[in-house]
Short mmCIF file of C-alpha atoms and ligand atoms in Angstrom, two decimals:
data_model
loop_
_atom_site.label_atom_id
_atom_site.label_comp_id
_atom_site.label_asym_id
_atom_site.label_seq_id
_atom_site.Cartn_x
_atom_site.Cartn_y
_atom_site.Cartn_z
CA UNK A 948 -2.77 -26.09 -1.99
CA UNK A 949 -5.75 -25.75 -4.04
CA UNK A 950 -6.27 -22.16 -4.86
CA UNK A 951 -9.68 -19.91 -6.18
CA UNK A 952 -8.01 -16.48 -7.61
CA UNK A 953 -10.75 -14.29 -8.24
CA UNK A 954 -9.63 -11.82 -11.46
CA UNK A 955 -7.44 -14.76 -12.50
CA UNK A 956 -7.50 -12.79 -15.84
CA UNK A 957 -6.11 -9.84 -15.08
CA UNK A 958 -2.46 -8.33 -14.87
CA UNK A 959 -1.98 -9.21 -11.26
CA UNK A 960 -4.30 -12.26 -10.95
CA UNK A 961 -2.48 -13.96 -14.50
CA UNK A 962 0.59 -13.62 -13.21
CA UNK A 963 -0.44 -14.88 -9.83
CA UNK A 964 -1.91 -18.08 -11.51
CA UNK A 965 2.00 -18.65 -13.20
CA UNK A 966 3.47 -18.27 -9.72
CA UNK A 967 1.44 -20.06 -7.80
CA UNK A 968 1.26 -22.83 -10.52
CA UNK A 969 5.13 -22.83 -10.37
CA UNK A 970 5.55 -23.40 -7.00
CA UNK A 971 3.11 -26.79 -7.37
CA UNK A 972 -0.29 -25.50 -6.22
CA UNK A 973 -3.45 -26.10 -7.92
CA UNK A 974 -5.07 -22.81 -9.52
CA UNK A 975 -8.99 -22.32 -9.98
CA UNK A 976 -9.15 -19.01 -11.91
CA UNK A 977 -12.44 -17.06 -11.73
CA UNK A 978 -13.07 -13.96 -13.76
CA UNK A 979 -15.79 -12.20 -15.68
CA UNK A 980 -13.73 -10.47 -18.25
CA UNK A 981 -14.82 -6.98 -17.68
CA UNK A 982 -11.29 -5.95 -17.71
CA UNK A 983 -9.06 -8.58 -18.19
CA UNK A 984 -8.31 -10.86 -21.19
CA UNK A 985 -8.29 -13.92 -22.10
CA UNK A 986 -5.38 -13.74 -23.87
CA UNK A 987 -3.66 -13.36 -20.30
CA UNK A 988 -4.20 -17.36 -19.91
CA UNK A 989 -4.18 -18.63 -23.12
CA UNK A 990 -0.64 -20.10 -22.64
CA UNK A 991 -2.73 -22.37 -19.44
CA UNK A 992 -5.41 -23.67 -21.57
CA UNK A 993 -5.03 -27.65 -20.87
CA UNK A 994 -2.29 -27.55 -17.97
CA UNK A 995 -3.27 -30.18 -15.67
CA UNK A 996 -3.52 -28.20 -12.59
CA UNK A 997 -5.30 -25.59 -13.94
CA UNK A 998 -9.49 -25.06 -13.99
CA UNK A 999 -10.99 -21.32 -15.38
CA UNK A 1000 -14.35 -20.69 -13.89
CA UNK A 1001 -16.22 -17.54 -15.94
CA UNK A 1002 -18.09 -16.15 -13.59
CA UNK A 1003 -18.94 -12.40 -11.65
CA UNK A 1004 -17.77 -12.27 -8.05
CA UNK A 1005 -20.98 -10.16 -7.90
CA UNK A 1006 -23.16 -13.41 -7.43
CA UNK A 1007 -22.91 -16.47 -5.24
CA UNK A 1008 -19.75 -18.16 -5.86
CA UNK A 1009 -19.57 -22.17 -6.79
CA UNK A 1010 -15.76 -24.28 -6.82
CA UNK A 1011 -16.50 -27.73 -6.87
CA UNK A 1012 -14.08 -29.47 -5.09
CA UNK A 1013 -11.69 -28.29 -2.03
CA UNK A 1014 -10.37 -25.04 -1.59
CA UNK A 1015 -7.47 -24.33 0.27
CA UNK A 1016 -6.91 -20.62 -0.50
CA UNK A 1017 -8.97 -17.96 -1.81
CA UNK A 1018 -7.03 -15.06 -2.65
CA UNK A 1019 -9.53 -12.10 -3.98
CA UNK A 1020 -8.22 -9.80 -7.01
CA UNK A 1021 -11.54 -9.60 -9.14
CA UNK A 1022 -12.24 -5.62 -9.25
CA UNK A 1023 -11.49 -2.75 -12.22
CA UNK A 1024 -8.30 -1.08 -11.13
CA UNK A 1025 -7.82 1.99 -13.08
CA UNK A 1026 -8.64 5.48 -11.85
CA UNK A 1027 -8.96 7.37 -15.77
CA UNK A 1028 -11.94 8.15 -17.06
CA UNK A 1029 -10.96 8.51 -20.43
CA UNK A 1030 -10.43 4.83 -20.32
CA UNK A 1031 -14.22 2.73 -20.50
CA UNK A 1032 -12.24 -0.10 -18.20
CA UNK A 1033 -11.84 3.01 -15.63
CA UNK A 1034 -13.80 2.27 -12.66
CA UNK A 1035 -15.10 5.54 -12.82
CA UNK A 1036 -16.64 3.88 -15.97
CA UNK A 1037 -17.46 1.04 -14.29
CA UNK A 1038 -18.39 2.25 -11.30
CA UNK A 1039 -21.49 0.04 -9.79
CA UNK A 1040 -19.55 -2.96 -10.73
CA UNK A 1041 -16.41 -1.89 -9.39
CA UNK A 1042 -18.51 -1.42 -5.90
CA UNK A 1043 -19.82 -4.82 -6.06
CA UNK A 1044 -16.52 -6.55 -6.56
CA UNK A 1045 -15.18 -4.80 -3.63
CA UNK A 1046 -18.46 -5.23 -1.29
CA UNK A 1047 -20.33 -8.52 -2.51
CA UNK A 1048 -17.78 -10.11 -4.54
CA UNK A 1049 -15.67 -9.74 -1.16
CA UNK A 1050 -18.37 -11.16 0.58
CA UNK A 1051 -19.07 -14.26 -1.94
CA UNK A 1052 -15.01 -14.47 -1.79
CA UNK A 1053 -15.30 -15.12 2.16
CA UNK A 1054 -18.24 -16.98 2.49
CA UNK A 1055 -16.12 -19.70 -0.24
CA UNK A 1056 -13.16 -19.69 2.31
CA UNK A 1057 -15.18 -19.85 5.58
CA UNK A 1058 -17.60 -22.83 3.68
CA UNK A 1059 -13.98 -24.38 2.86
CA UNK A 1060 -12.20 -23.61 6.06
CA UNK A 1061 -9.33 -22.10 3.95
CA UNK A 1062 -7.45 -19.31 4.05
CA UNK A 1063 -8.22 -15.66 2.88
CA UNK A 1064 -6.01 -13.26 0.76
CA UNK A 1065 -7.38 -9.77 -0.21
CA UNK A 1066 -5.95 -7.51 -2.43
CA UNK A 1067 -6.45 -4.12 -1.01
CA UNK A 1068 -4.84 -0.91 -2.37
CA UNK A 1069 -2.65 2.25 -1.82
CA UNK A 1070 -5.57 4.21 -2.44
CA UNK A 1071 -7.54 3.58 0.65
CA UNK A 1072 -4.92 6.33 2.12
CA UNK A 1073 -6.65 8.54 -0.27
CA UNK A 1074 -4.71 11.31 -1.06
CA UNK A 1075 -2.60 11.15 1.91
CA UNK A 1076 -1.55 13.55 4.92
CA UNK A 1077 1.42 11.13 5.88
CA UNK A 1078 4.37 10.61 4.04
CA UNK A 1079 5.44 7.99 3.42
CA UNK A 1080 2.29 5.64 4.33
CA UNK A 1081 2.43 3.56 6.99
CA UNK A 1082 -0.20 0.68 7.55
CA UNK A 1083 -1.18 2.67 10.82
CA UNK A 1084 -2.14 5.41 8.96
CA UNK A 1085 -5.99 5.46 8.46
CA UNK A 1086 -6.28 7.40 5.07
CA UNK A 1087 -7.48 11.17 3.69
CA UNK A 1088 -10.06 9.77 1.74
CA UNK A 1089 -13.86 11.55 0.30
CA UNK A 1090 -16.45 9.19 0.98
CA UNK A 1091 -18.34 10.73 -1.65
CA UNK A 1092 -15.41 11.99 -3.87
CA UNK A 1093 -14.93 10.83 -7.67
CA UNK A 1094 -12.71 8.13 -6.66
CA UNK A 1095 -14.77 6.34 -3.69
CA UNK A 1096 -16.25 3.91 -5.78
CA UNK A 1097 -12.92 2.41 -5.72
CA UNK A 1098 -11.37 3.75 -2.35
CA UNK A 1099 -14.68 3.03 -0.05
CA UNK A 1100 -15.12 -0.23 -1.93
CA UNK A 1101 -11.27 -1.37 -0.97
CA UNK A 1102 -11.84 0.45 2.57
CA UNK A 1103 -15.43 -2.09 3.15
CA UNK A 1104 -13.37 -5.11 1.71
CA UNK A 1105 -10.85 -4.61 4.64
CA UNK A 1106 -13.68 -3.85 7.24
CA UNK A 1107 -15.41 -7.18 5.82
CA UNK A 1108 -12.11 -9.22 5.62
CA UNK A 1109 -11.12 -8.18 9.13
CA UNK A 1110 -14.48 -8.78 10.53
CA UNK A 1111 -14.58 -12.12 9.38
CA UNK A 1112 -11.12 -13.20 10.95
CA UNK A 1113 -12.56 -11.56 14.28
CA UNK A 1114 -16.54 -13.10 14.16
CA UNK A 1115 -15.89 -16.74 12.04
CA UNK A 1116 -11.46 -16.91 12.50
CA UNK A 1117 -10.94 -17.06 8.98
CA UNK A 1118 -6.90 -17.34 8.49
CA UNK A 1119 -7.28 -13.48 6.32
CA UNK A 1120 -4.42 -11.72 4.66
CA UNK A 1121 -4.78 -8.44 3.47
CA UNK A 1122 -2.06 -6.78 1.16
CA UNK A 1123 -2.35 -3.18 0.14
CA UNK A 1124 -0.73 -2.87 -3.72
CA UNK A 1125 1.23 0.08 -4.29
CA UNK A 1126 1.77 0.89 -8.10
CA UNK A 1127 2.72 -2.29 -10.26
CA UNK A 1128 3.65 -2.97 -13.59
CA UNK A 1129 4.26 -5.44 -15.60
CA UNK A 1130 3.56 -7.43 -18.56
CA UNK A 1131 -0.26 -8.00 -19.37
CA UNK A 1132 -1.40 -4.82 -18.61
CA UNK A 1133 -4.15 -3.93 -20.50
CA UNK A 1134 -3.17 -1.53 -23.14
CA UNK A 1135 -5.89 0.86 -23.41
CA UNK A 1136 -6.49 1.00 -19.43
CA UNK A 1137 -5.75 4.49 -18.88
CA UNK A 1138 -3.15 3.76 -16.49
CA UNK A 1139 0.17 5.51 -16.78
CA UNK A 1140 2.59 3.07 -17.49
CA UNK A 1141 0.62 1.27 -20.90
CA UNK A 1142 -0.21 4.98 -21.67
CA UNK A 1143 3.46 6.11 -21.64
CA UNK A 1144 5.03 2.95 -23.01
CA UNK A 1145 2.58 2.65 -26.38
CA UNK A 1146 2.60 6.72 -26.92
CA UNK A 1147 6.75 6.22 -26.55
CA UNK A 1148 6.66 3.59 -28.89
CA UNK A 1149 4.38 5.10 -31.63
CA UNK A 1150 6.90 7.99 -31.13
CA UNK A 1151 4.09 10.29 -30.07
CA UNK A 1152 4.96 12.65 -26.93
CA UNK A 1153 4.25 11.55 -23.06
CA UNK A 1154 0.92 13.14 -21.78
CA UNK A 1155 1.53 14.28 -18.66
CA UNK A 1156 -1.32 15.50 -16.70
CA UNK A 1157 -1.62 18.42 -14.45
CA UNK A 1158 2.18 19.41 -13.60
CA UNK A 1159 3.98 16.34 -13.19
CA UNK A 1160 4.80 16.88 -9.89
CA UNK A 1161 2.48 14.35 -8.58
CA UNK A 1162 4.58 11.38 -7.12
CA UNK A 1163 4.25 7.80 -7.36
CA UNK A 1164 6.48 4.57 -6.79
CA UNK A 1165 6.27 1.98 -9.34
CA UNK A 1166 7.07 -2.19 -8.17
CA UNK A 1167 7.46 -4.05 -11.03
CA UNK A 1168 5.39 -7.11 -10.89
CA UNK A 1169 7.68 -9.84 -10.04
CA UNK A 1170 8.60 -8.25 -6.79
CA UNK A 1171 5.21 -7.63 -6.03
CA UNK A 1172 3.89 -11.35 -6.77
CA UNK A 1173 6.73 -12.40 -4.52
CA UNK A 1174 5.77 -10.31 -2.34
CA UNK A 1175 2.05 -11.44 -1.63
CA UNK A 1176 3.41 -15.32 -1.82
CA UNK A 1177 4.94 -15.06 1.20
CA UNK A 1178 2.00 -13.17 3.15
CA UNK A 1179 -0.22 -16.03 1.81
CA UNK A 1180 2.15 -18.69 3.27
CA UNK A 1181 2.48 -16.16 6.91
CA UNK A 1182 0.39 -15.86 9.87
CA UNK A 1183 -0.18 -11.91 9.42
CA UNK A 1184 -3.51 -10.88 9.46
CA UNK A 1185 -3.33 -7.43 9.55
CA UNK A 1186 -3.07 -5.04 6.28
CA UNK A 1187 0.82 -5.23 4.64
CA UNK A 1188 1.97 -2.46 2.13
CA UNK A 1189 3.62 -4.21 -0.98
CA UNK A 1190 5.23 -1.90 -3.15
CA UNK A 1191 8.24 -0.26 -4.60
CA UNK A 1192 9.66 2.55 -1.88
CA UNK A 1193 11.43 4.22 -5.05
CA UNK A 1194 9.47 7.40 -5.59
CA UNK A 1195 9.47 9.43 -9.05
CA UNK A 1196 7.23 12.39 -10.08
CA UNK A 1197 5.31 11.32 -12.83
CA UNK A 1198 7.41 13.97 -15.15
CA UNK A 1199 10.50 12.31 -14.33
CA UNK A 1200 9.31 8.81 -14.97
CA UNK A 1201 7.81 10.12 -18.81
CA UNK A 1202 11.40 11.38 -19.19
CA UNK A 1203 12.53 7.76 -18.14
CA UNK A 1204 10.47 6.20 -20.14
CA UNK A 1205 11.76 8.28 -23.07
CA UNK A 1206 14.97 7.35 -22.44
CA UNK A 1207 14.85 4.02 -22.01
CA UNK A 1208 12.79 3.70 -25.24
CA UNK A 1209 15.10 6.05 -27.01
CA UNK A 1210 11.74 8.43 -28.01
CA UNK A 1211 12.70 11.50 -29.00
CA UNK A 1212 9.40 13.42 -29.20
CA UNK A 1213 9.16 14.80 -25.31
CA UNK A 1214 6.35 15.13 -23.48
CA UNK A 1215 2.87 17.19 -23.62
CA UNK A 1216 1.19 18.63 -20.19
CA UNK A 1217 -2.19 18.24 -20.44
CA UNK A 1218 -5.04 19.12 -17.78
CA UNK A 1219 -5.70 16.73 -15.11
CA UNK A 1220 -8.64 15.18 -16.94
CA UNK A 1221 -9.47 12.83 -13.81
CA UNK A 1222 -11.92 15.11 -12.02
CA UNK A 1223 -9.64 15.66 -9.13
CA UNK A 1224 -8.79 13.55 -5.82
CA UNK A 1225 -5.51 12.70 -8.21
CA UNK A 1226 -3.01 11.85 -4.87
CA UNK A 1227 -0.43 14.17 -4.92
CA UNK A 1228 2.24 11.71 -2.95
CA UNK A 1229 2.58 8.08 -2.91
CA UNK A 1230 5.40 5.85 -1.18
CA UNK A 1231 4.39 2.59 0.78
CA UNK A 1232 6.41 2.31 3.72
CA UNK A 1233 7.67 -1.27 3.98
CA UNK A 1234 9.02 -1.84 7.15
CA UNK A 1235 6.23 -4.23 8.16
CA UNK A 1236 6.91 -6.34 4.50
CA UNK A 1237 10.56 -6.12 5.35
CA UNK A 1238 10.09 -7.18 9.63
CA UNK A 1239 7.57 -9.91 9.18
CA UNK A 1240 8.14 -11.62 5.20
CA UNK A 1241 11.96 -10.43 5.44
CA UNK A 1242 10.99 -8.90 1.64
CA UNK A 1243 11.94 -5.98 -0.41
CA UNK A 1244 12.07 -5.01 -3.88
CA UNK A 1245 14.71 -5.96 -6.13
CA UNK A 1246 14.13 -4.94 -9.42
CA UNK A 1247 15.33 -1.30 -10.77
CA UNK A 1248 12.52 1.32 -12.44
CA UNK A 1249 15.05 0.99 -15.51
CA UNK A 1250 15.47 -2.79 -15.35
CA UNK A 1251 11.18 -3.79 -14.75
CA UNK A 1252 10.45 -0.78 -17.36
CA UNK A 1253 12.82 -2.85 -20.07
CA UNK A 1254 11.50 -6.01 -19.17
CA UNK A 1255 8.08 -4.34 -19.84
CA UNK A 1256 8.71 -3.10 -23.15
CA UNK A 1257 8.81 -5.58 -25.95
CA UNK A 1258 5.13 -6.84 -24.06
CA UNK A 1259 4.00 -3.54 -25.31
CA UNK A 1260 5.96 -3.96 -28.41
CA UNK A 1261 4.05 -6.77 -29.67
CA UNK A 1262 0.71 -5.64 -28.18
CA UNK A 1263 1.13 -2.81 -30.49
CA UNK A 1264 2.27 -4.64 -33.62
CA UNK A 1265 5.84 -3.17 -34.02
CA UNK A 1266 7.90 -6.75 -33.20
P1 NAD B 1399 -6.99 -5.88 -13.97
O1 NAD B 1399 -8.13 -5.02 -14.43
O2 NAD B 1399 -5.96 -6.26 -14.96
O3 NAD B 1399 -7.52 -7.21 -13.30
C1 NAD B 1399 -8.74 -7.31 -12.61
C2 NAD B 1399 -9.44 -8.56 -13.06
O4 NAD B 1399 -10.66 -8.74 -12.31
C3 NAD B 1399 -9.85 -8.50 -14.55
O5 NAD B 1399 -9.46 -9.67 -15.21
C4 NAD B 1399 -11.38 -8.37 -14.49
O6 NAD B 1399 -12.01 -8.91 -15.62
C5 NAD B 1399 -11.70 -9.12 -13.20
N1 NAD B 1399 -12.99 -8.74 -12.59
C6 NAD B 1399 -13.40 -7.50 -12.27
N2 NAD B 1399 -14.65 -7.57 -11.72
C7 NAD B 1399 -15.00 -8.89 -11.70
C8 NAD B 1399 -16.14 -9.59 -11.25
N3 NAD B 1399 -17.19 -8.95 -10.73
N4 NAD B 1399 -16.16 -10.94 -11.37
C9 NAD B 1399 -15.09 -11.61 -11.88
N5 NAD B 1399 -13.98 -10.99 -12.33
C10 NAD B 1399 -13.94 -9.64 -12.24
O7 NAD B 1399 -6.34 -5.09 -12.74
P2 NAD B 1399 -5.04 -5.45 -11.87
O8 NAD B 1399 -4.11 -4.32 -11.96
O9 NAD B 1399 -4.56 -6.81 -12.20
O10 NAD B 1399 -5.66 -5.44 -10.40
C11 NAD B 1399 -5.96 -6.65 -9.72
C12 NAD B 1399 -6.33 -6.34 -8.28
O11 NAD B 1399 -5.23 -5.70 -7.64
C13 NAD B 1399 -7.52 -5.41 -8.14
O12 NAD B 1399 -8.30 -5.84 -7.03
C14 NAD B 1399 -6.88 -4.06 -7.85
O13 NAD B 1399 -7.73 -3.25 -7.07
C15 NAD B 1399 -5.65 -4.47 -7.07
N6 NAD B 1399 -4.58 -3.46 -7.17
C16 NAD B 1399 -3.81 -3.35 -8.29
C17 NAD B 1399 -2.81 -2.38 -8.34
C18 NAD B 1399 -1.88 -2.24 -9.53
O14 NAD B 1399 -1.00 -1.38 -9.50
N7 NAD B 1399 -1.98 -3.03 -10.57
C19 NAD B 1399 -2.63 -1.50 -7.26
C20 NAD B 1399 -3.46 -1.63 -6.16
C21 NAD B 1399 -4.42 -2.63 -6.10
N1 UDP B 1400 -0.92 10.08 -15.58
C1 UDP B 1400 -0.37 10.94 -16.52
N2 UDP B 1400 -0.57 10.66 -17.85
C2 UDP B 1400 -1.27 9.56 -18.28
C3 UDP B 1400 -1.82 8.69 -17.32
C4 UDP B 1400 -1.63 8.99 -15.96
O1 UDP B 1400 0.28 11.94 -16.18
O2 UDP B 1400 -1.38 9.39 -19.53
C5 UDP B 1400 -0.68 10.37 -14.15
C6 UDP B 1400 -1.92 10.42 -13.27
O3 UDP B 1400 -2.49 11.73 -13.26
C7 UDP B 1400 -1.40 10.01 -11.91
C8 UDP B 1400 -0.25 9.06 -12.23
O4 UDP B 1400 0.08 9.29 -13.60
O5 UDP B 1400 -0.90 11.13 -11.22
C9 UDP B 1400 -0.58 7.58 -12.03
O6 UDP B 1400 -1.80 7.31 -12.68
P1 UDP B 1400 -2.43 5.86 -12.86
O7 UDP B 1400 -3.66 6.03 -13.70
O8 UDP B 1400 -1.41 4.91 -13.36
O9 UDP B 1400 -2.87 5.35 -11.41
P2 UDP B 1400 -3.01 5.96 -9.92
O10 UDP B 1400 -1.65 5.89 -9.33
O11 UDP B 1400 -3.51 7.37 -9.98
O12 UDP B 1400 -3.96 5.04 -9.26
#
């Protein structure tokens, strides 16, 4: 296949590219750089069956040449406002990557007859009233809360994706991402695991915010990217949870990461500086991942975290 992945720059979308270039597929990556890096495909720069496109989703996408896959990532992903590549920060942007660069993302795979992958999120459950989340669940989310930039985008991305498989039969794939991590994550994106991992390595103690108690459950990337291969190469078109069933409180997984980076300085609570709709719970339910791409997660919290680390390492100048 020839393949047009949209934030081909990214954490996700980079290591997407590697995968998909692995497996013998041709990768057109498109990105704008408003979060992402170009360091995260500097190690592609000449391979023969890859093309980099700069370009914002926002406006009327161009590929010359056929497209047999279009698989949509382009969109700021982190929820902290201290960080400015939050999408609170961002936050008309981050609506038009999730509304038109949806829509520019579609129109390329009905043009092309190809298919459709869209990367869709835990958080349009919101802050959820079901436990663990289900795909059936419809979501607890504030259509005008500090967050919906980012949830109501992801929620109209669906309601486009799924509209175009009903009105035009587009061949659409919709995974929702539970909490990933991984190499290439940007360092200073507010998110919790290059926050912990750099303030563990400088020796500096964990900021926790609010009490800890709030839960999530971290996939480390390879399972994920796994994941999402096989719902590209299935006939499922409606919404699949891929993500890491282990939960943790967010307390527990500082004191792992102190642990596991041997940093002896604790942890700090701070406030919850994010303005609220913070979810309190998070665990994807994968039975549907598990029934229809026969996948799971097989990569320890301990094991992904260590394979994370010396990433963050040289990021940080210390290897
Ligand atoms: P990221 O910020 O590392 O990657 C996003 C990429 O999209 C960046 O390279 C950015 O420059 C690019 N981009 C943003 N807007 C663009 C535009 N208008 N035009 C072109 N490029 C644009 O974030 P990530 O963690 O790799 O997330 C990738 C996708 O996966 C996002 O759609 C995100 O919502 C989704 N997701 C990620 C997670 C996670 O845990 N990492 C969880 C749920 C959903
Ligand atoms: N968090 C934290 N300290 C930090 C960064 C995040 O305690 O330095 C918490 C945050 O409040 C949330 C969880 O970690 O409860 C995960 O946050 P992240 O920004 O990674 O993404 P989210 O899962 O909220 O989308």
């Amino acid at each position: 296949m020839r393949v047009l992945i949209t934030g081909a720059a990214g954490f996700l979308g980079s290591h997407l590219c590697d995968r998909l270039l692995k497996e013998g597929h041709s990768v057109v990556g498109m990105d704008n750089f408003i979060t992402g890096s170009p360091d995260n495909l500097a190690h592609l720069a000449g391979h023969p069956n890859f093309l980099f496109i700069r370009h914002d989703v926002a406006n009327f996408i161009f590929v010359p040449g056929k497209v047999d896959a279009v698989m949509h990532f382009a969109s700021p992903a982190s929820p902290n406002p201290n960080s400015p590549y939050g999408y609170t920060n961002l936050p008309i942007q981050t609506m038009k990557a999730g509304a038109l660069g949806t829509h520019n993302s579609l129109g390329v795979a009905r043009a092309q007859k190809a298919k459709f992958l869209l990367a869709s999120t835990s958080e349009i459950y919101g802050d959820p009233l079901e436990h663990p989340q289900k795909e059936t669940y419809w979501g607890h989310v504030d259509p005008i809360g500090v967050r919906s930039m980012y949830d109501e985008a992801k929620r109209f991305a669906e309601a486009l994706t799924m509209t175009y498989h009903r009105t035009h039969g587009i061949n659409s794939h919709i995974v929702r991402i539970f909490n990933t991590y991984g190499t290439r994550m940007r360092l200073d994106d507010g998110r919790v695991v290059p926050n912990f991992i750099q303030q563990a390595l400088r020796g500096e103690p964990l900021t926790v915010y609010g009490d800890g108690a709030q839960t999530r459950s971290f996939c480390f990337v390879d399972d994920l990217v796994e994941g999402i291969y096989r719902l590209l190469l299935s006939d499922e078109h409606m919404p699949v949870n891929i993500g890491n069933p282990a939960e943790i409180s967010i307390l527990q997984f500082a004191e792992a990461i102190n642990r596991l980076t041997g940093n002896p300085s604790g942890i700090v609570k701070k406030p919850d500086l994010r303005l609220g709709d913070d979810p309190q719970r998070r665990r994807p339910d994968i039975t549907r991942a598990k029934q229809i791409l026969n996948w799971e997660p097989s990569i320890s919290l301990d094991e992904g975290i260590s394979r994370t680390i010396p990433y963050f390492r040289v990021k940080l100048g210390l290897a």
